[in-house]
Coordinates of C-alpha atoms and ligand atoms in Angstrom, one line a residue:
M18 CA 12.4 10.4 -18.2
K19 CA 11.4 10.3 -21.8
K20 CA 8.8 12.8 -23.0
T21 CA 5.5 12.0 -24.7
T22 CA 4.3 14.1 -27.6
T23 CA 0.6 14.6 -26.7
K24 CA -0.6 18.1 -25.8
S25 CA 0.1 19.2 -22.2
H26 CA -2.7 18.8 -19.6
F27 CA -0.6 20.7 -17.0
P28 CA 0.9 23.4 -19.2
R29 CA 1.7 25.7 -16.3
I30 CA 3.6 23.1 -14.3
R31 CA 7.1 22.0 -15.3
T32 CA 8.7 18.8 -14.1
I33 CA 9.3 19.0 -10.4
R34 CA 13.0 19.4 -9.6
Y35 CA 15.0 18.8 -6.5
E36 CA 16.1 22.2 -5.1
G37 CA 17.1 21.2 -1.6
V38 CA 16.0 22.5 1.8
G39 CA 16.9 26.1 1.2
T40 CA 14.4 26.6 -1.7
D41 CA 11.3 28.7 -1.3
N42 CA 9.8 27.2 -4.5
P43 CA 6.7 25.3 -3.3
L44 CA 6.8 23.2 -6.5
A45 CA 10.2 21.7 -5.9
F46 CA 11.5 18.8 -3.9
R47 CA 13.5 19.5 -0.7
H48 CA 14.5 16.0 0.1
Y49 CA 13.6 13.7 -2.8
N50 CA 16.3 13.9 -5.3
P51 CA 15.5 11.0 -7.6
A52 CA 19.0 10.8 -9.1
E53 CA 20.8 10.9 -5.8
E54 CA 23.0 7.8 -5.5
I55 CA 22.9 5.9 -2.3
D56 CA 24.8 2.7 -2.0
G57 CA 25.1 2.4 -5.8
K58 CA 21.4 2.8 -6.3
S59 CA 19.4 6.0 -7.1
L60 CA 16.9 7.3 -4.5
K61 CA 14.2 6.8 -7.2
D62 CA 15.0 3.0 -7.2
H63 CA 15.3 2.8 -3.4
L64 CA 11.9 4.4 -2.9
R65 CA 9.9 3.1 -5.8
F66 CA 7.1 5.7 -5.5
S67 CA 3.8 5.0 -7.2
I68 CA 0.7 7.0 -8.0
A69 CA -2.7 5.6 -7.2
Y70 CA -4.9 6.2 -10.3
W71 CA -8.2 6.0 -8.4
H72 CA -7.5 8.9 -6.1
S73 CA -5.4 11.2 -8.3
F74 CA -7.4 10.7 -11.5
R75 CA -10.8 9.5 -10.4
G76 CA -11.2 11.2 -7.1
A77 CA -13.7 14.0 -7.4
G78 CA -14.0 15.1 -3.8
L79 CA -17.4 13.4 -3.1
D80 CA -18.4 12.8 0.5
P81 CA -21.7 11.5 2.0
F82 CA -23.0 15.1 2.1
G83 CA -22.0 16.5 -1.3
G84 CA -21.0 15.8 -4.8
A85 CA -17.9 16.4 -6.9
T86 CA -15.8 19.5 -6.1
I87 CA -12.7 18.5 -8.1
V88 CA -13.4 19.0 -11.8
R89 CA -10.7 18.2 -14.3
P90 CA -10.7 19.4 -17.9
W91 CA -9.8 16.0 -19.3
D92 CA -13.0 14.6 -17.8
A93 CA -15.2 16.7 -20.1
G94 CA -17.0 15.2 -23.0
K95 CA -19.7 12.6 -23.9
N96 CA -17.8 9.4 -24.9
P97 CA -16.6 7.6 -21.7
V98 CA -14.0 5.6 -23.6
D99 CA -12.5 8.8 -25.2
I100 CA -12.4 10.4 -21.8
A101 CA -10.7 7.4 -20.3
L102 CA -8.0 7.5 -23.0
R103 CA -7.5 11.3 -22.6
R104 CA -7.4 11.0 -18.8
M105 CA -4.7 8.3 -19.2
D106 CA -2.6 10.8 -21.1
A107 CA -3.0 13.4 -18.4
A108 CA -2.1 10.8 -15.8
F109 CA 1.1 9.8 -17.5
E110 CA 2.1 13.5 -17.9
F111 CA 1.5 13.8 -14.1
F112 CA 3.6 10.7 -13.3
Q113 CA 6.4 12.1 -15.4
K114 CA 6.2 15.6 -14.0
I115 CA 6.2 14.3 -10.4
E116 CA 9.1 11.9 -11.1
S117 CA 7.2 8.8 -10.1
P118 CA 8.6 5.6 -11.6
F119 CA 5.4 3.6 -10.9
W120 CA 1.6 3.7 -11.0
C121 CA -1.2 1.5 -9.7
F122 CA -4.8 1.0 -10.8
H123 CA -8.1 -0.9 -10.4
D124 CA -9.7 -2.2 -13.6
R125 CA -12.7 0.0 -13.2
D126 CA -10.8 3.3 -12.5
I127 CA -9.0 3.2 -15.8
A128 CA -11.9 2.0 -18.0
P129 CA -15.7 2.4 -17.8
E130 CA -17.8 -0.7 -17.2
G131 CA -19.8 -2.0 -20.2
R132 CA -23.3 -3.6 -20.3
S133 CA -21.8 -7.1 -19.9
L134 CA -18.5 -8.5 -18.6
R135 CA -17.5 -9.2 -22.2
E136 CA -18.1 -5.6 -23.2
S137 CA -16.3 -4.3 -20.1
N138 CA -13.3 -6.5 -21.0
T139 CA -13.2 -5.1 -24.5
I140 CA -13.2 -1.5 -23.3
L141 CA -10.6 -2.4 -20.7
D142 CA -8.4 -3.9 -23.5
R143 CA -8.5 -0.6 -25.4
V144 CA -7.5 1.5 -22.5
V145 CA -4.8 -1.0 -21.5
A146 CA -3.3 -0.9 -25.0
H147 CA -3.1 2.8 -24.6
A148 CA -1.5 2.5 -21.1
K149 CA 1.0 0.1 -22.6
Q150 CA 2.1 2.6 -25.2
L151 CA 2.4 5.3 -22.6
Q152 CA 4.4 3.1 -20.3
K153 CA 6.8 2.4 -23.2
A154 CA 7.1 6.0 -24.2
T155 CA 7.8 7.3 -20.7
G156 CA 9.5 4.3 -19.0
I157 CA 7.0 4.4 -16.2
K158 CA 6.1 1.0 -14.8
L159 CA 3.1 -0.7 -13.2
L160 CA 3.7 -1.5 -9.5
W161 CA 0.4 -3.4 -9.2
G162 CA -3.0 -3.9 -10.6
T163 CA -6.2 -5.0 -8.9
A164 CA -9.9 -5.4 -9.5
N165 CA -12.6 -3.2 -8.1
L166 CA -15.0 -5.7 -6.5
F167 CA -16.8 -3.2 -4.3
S168 CA -18.3 -0.3 -6.3
N169 CA -20.8 -2.1 -8.5
P170 CA -24.1 -2.9 -6.6
R171 CA -23.7 -6.6 -7.6
F172 CA -20.9 -6.7 -4.9
M173 CA -23.0 -5.1 -2.2
C174 CA -22.9 -8.3 -0.1
G175 CA -19.3 -9.1 -1.0
A176 CA -17.4 -10.7 -3.9
A177 CA -15.6 -13.9 -3.0
T178 CA -17.6 -14.0 0.3
N179 CA -21.0 -13.3 -1.3
P180 CA -23.7 -15.7 -0.3
D181 CA -24.6 -16.0 -4.0
A182 CA -22.3 -18.3 -5.9
H183 CA -23.2 -16.4 -9.1
V184 CA -21.6 -13.3 -7.7
F185 CA -18.5 -15.3 -6.6
A186 CA -18.2 -16.5 -10.2
Y187 CA -18.6 -12.9 -11.5
A188 CA -15.8 -11.8 -9.2
A189 CA -13.6 -14.7 -10.3
A190 CA -14.1 -13.7 -14.0
Q191 CA -13.3 -10.1 -13.2
V192 CA -10.1 -10.9 -11.3
K193 CA -9.1 -13.3 -14.1
K194 CA -9.2 -10.4 -16.5
A195 CA -7.6 -8.0 -14.1
M196 CA -4.7 -10.5 -13.7
D197 CA -4.4 -10.8 -17.5
V198 CA -4.1 -7.0 -18.0
T199 CA -1.7 -6.6 -15.0
K200 CA 0.5 -9.2 -16.7
E201 CA 0.1 -7.4 -20.0
L202 CA 1.4 -4.2 -18.5
G203 CA 4.3 -5.9 -16.7
G204 CA 2.8 -5.4 -13.2
E205 CA 5.3 -6.4 -10.5
N206 CA 2.6 -7.3 -8.0
Y207 CA -1.1 -8.0 -7.9
V208 CA -3.2 -6.7 -4.9
F209 CA -6.2 -8.2 -3.2
W210 CA -8.0 -5.7 -0.9
G211 CA -11.1 -7.3 0.4
G212 CA -13.4 -4.4 -0.5
R213 CA -16.7 -5.8 0.8
E214 CA -15.3 -9.1 2.1
G215 CA -16.8 -8.9 5.5
Y216 CA -20.3 -8.6 7.1
E217 CA -22.7 -6.3 8.9
S218 CA -24.8 -8.8 10.9
L219 CA -24.4 -12.4 12.0
L220 CA -28.2 -12.8 11.8
N221 CA -27.8 -13.2 8.0
T222 CA -24.2 -14.5 7.7
D223 CA -22.5 -17.8 7.7
L224 CA -19.0 -16.5 8.8
K225 CA -17.1 -19.8 8.4
R226 CA -18.5 -20.5 5.0
E227 CA -17.7 -17.0 3.8
V228 CA -14.1 -17.2 4.9
D229 CA -13.7 -20.7 3.4
H230 CA -15.0 -19.2 0.1
L231 CA -12.3 -16.5 0.3
G232 CA -9.7 -19.1 0.8
A233 CA -11.0 -21.0 -2.3
F234 CA -11.0 -17.8 -4.3
L235 CA -7.4 -17.0 -3.6
H236 CA -6.4 -20.6 -4.4
M237 CA -8.1 -20.2 -7.8
A238 CA -6.1 -16.9 -8.3
V239 CA -2.8 -18.7 -7.5
E240 CA -3.7 -21.5 -9.9
Y241 CA -4.7 -19.0 -12.7
A242 CA -1.5 -17.0 -12.2
K243 CA 0.5 -20.2 -12.7
S244 CA -1.4 -21.1 -15.8
I245 CA -0.8 -17.7 -17.5
G246 CA 2.8 -17.4 -16.3
F247 CA 2.2 -14.3 -14.2
K248 CA 5.2 -14.0 -11.9
G249 CA 4.2 -10.9 -10.0
Q250 CA 3.9 -11.0 -6.2
F251 CA 0.4 -11.5 -4.7
L252 CA -0.4 -9.1 -1.9
I253 CA -3.2 -9.0 0.6
E254 CA -4.1 -5.5 1.9
P255 CA -5.7 -5.8 5.4
K256 CA -8.3 -3.3 6.6
P257 CA -10.4 -3.8 9.8
K258 CA -13.6 -2.0 8.8
E259 CA -15.1 0.3 6.2
P260 CA -16.9 -0.5 4.1
T261 CA -18.2 -3.4 6.2
K262 CA -18.3 -3.4 9.9
H263 CA -16.2 -6.6 10.2
Q264 CA -13.7 -7.1 7.4
Y265 CA -12.2 -10.6 7.2
D266 CA -8.6 -9.3 6.6
F267 CA -8.7 -7.2 9.8
D268 CA -4.9 -6.6 10.2
V269 CA -1.6 -8.3 9.3
Q270 CA -1.7 -10.8 12.2
S271 CA -5.2 -12.0 11.3
G272 CA -4.2 -12.1 7.6
V273 CA -1.3 -14.3 8.5
A274 CA -3.6 -16.7 10.4
F275 CA -6.0 -16.7 7.4
L276 CA -3.3 -17.4 4.9
R277 CA -1.8 -20.2 7.0
T278 CA -5.2 -21.7 7.7
Y279 CA -5.9 -22.1 4.0
G280 CA -2.3 -23.1 3.0
L281 CA -1.8 -19.8 1.0
E282 CA 1.2 -18.4 3.0
K283 CA 3.8 -19.3 0.3
Y284 CA 2.0 -17.2 -2.3
F285 CA 1.2 -14.0 -0.5
K286 CA 2.8 -11.0 1.2
F287 CA 1.2 -7.9 2.6
N288 CA 0.4 -4.5 1.2
I289 CA 0.3 -2.4 4.4
E290 CA -1.6 0.8 4.4
T291 CA -1.0 3.4 7.2
N292 CA -4.6 4.4 7.6
H293 CA -5.7 0.8 7.7
A294 CA -3.2 0.1 10.5
T295 CA -4.5 3.0 12.6
L296 CA -8.1 2.0 12.0
A297 CA -7.2 -1.4 13.4
G298 CA -5.8 0.3 16.5
H299 CA -2.2 -0.3 15.5
T300 CA 0.7 1.9 14.5
F301 CA 1.9 1.8 10.9
Q302 CA 5.2 0.5 12.3
H303 CA 3.5 -2.3 14.2
E304 CA 1.9 -3.7 11.0
I305 CA 5.2 -3.5 9.2
E306 CA 7.0 -5.4 12.0
V307 CA 4.4 -8.1 12.1
A308 CA 4.6 -8.7 8.3
A309 CA 8.4 -8.6 8.5
A310 CA 8.4 -11.1 11.4
H311 CA 6.7 -13.6 9.1
G312 CA 8.8 -12.8 6.0
M313 CA 5.7 -11.3 4.4
L314 CA 6.4 -7.6 4.0
G315 CA 5.4 -6.8 0.5
S316 CA 4.5 -3.2 -0.3
I317 CA 3.2 0.0 1.3
D318 CA 0.1 2.1 0.6
A319 CA 1.4 5.4 1.8
N320 CA -1.1 7.6 3.5
A321 CA -2.3 8.8 6.9
G322 CA -5.5 8.9 8.7
D323 CA -6.8 11.7 11.0
L324 CA -6.8 10.1 14.4
L325 CA -9.6 12.5 15.5
L326 CA -11.9 11.0 12.8
G327 CA -12.9 7.4 12.8
W328 CA -12.6 6.6 9.1
D329 CA -10.3 6.1 6.2
T330 CA -9.4 9.7 5.3
D331 CA -6.5 8.7 3.0
Q332 CA -4.4 11.8 3.6
F333 CA -0.9 12.5 2.4
N334 CA 1.6 11.7 5.2
T335 CA 4.1 14.4 6.2
D336 CA 4.8 13.0 9.7
V337 CA 8.5 12.4 9.5
R338 CA 8.7 10.8 13.0
E339 CA 6.0 8.2 12.1
L340 CA 7.7 7.6 8.7
T341 CA 11.2 7.3 10.1
L342 CA 10.0 4.6 12.5
A343 CA 8.3 2.8 9.6
M344 CA 11.4 3.1 7.4
V345 CA 13.6 1.7 10.2
S346 CA 11.4 -1.4 10.3
I347 CA 11.3 -1.7 6.5
L348 CA 15.1 -1.3 6.1
K349 CA 15.8 -3.8 8.9
A350 CA 13.6 -6.3 7.1
G351 CA 15.7 -5.9 3.9
G352 CA 13.4 -3.5 2.0
L353 CA 10.2 -4.1 0.0
G354 CA 11.6 -6.3 -2.8
T355 CA 9.1 -5.9 -5.7
G356 CA 7.0 -3.6 -3.6
G357 CA 7.1 0.2 -3.4
F358 CA 5.5 3.2 -1.8
N359 CA 2.1 3.8 -3.5
F360 CA 0.4 7.1 -2.6
D361 CA -3.0 5.7 -1.8
A362 CA -3.9 9.2 -0.7
K363 CA -6.3 11.8 -1.9
L364 CA -6.7 15.6 -1.9
R365 CA -9.2 17.1 0.5
R366 CA -12.4 18.0 -1.3
T367 CA -11.6 21.6 -0.8
S368 CA -8.2 21.3 -2.6
I369 CA -9.6 21.8 -6.1
D370 CA -6.7 23.4 -8.0
M371 CA -4.5 21.4 -10.4
D372 CA -1.3 22.4 -8.5
D373 CA -2.8 20.9 -5.3
L374 CA -2.2 17.5 -6.8
F375 CA 1.5 18.4 -7.1
H376 CA 1.8 19.9 -3.6
A377 CA 0.2 16.8 -2.1
H378 CA 2.6 14.4 -3.7
I379 CA 5.7 16.6 -3.2
G380 CA 4.9 16.7 0.5
G381 CA 4.5 12.9 0.7
M382 CA 7.6 12.1 -1.4
D383 CA 9.8 14.6 0.5
A384 CA 8.6 13.2 3.9
Y385 CA 9.4 9.6 2.8
A386 CA 12.8 10.6 1.3
L387 CA 13.7 12.4 4.5
A388 CA 12.5 9.5 6.6
F389 CA 14.5 7.1 4.5
K390 CA 17.7 9.0 5.1
K391 CA 17.1 9.4 8.8
A392 CA 16.3 5.7 9.1
R393 CA 19.5 4.8 7.4
R394 CA 21.5 7.0 9.9
I395 CA 19.6 5.4 12.8
L396 CA 20.5 1.9 11.6
A397 CA 24.1 2.9 10.7
D398 CA 24.7 4.4 14.2
G399 CA 23.2 1.2 15.6
K400 CA 22.3 2.7 19.0
F401 CA 18.7 1.3 19.1
T402 CA 19.8 -2.0 17.6
K403 CA 22.4 -2.4 20.3
F404 CA 20.0 -1.4 23.1
V405 CA 17.5 -4.0 22.0
A406 CA 20.1 -6.7 21.5
D407 CA 21.4 -6.0 25.0
R408 CA 17.9 -6.2 26.4
Y409 CA 17.5 -9.8 25.1
A410 CA 21.1 -10.9 25.7
S411 CA 20.1 -13.3 28.4
Y412 CA 18.7 -15.5 25.6
D413 CA 22.0 -15.6 23.8
T414 CA 23.8 -18.1 26.1
G415 CA 23.1 -20.5 29.0
F416 CA 19.5 -21.4 29.8
G417 CA 18.1 -18.5 27.8
A418 CA 19.6 -20.0 24.6
D419 CA 18.2 -23.4 25.7
I420 CA 14.8 -21.8 26.0
E421 CA 15.0 -20.5 22.4
K422 CA 16.2 -23.9 21.2
R423 CA 13.4 -25.6 23.2
K424 CA 16.0 -27.8 25.0
V425 CA 14.5 -27.2 28.4
G426 CA 11.1 -27.6 30.0
F427 CA 9.1 -26.3 33.0
R428 CA 10.8 -28.9 35.4
D429 CA 14.3 -27.7 34.4
L430 CA 13.3 -24.0 34.7
A431 CA 11.6 -24.6 38.1
K432 CA 14.8 -26.1 39.4
L433 CA 16.8 -23.2 38.1
V434 CA 14.6 -20.6 39.8
D435 CA 15.1 -22.5 43.1
K436 CA 18.9 -21.9 42.6
L437 CA 18.8 -18.3 41.1
G438 CA 16.0 -16.8 43.2
E439 CA 14.3 -13.5 42.2
P440 CA 15.1 -11.9 38.8
K441 CA 16.7 -8.4 39.0
P442 CA 14.4 -5.7 37.5
R443 CA 15.9 -3.7 34.7
S444 CA 14.6 -0.4 33.3
A445 CA 13.2 -0.5 29.7
K446 CA 14.4 3.2 29.4
Q447 CA 11.6 4.3 27.1
E448 CA 12.0 8.0 27.8
Y449 CA 15.7 7.9 27.2
L450 CA 15.0 6.1 23.8
E451 CA 12.3 8.6 22.8
N452 CA 14.7 11.4 23.4
L453 CA 17.3 9.6 21.3
L454 CA 14.8 9.3 18.5
A455 CA 13.8 12.9 18.8
D456 CA 17.5 13.8 18.2
Y457 CA 17.4 12.0 14.8
V458 CA 13.9 13.3 13.9
N459 CA 14.6 16.9 14.8
D460 CA 18.1 17.1 13.4
Ligands
LIG525 C1 -9.2 1.0 0.3 C2 -7.9 0.8 -0.3 C3 -7.9 0.4 -1.8 C4 -6.8 -0.6 -2.1 C5 -6.9 -1.2 -3.4 O1 -9.2 1.5 1.6 O2 -6.9 1.1 0.3 O3 -7.9 1.5 -2.6 O4 -5.6 0.0 -1.9 O5 -8.1 -1.8 -3.7
LIG526 CO1 -4.9 0.9 -0.2

């Protein structure tokens, strides 16, 4: 990657290199070799890793019981715009040193909010112009942009689902600008995570009206994108709860129903986040399979939750078994297209050193790279694919094929059962398959 000329914010850390599994250097990749060619494409281009600006450059380690623990030198100073610009330099140096080809942001994490929307937009434009220069100088690209419609108190009762039309209008104006700057930075996607689009109590909520408003809002976004010629893919990021008790985009399946109900399915795919999947009571792989089944697999927010805690802990994922299963489903679906793997993950509040940011991403990137290779082997060997195909083979011919083609009805099938009698039970062989998977994961 090309170098920038600004002073180093990470002077003691050099660009992370691939050194292979034998290395004892903790600041090296063991599995992620960005330049490695696989099927005529580099691993970097296969995986399309991305860094989440909000966690890695705005996360300060706050929790409900205590304030900032993670203090960065570039955040010092009085003028918030100068700080934002310097922080952006630090971020791009990090993106380069960690060998990430993409980054992602919310409007409000890259630039401070002004006293009016107009002033906020002016500040945002200044920071975006700087980001554009840094993108050009480094070759790092924008995977997606989005608007923060959840931090400011004005959004406490929702944005597009707010009972006050004035707040809806404000949210629309903010997304309009966020789409403009995403286009300006060549963003390949635009994400909608329904921050506070949900409710706490039905005593004060008109659920139907709120969901209708969300449908209207997204139609306006589609129309606006067309009008400015923004070609990036729109993505919905489902999450079942947190911050609100009932979020409207609960999971992928309910997201599909929502999009189809409002005639939006042509315009959206899903950004699936591991920790959101588990909060919904699903596995990561389940959410990927549901999106893929509808041709709506878009991108991944790569992280992990702690299953012993009931909230969105946004940890870096080093669970190769879980990631291998996810990768199998992603590769089977033909990959992520314009999407990528965005590390929507944060340091623990006790990990306060600069190098912790590197260790965290190295671990996540290595785990995904290893999982990618294992998944490719699993699919090339074809053992699971063959097992599953055999399991459904009765639908390939005869009356099974007629069922799939809807050529038969209950009367035909009732007659058939009179003739065939009792079906013969057949083992689903789960333990055998789990052992087979363990061979790949442990190898
Ligand atoms: C929140 C979350 C967001 C979205 C972007 O849980 O995942 O950071 O990814 O708004
Ligand atoms: Co996310």
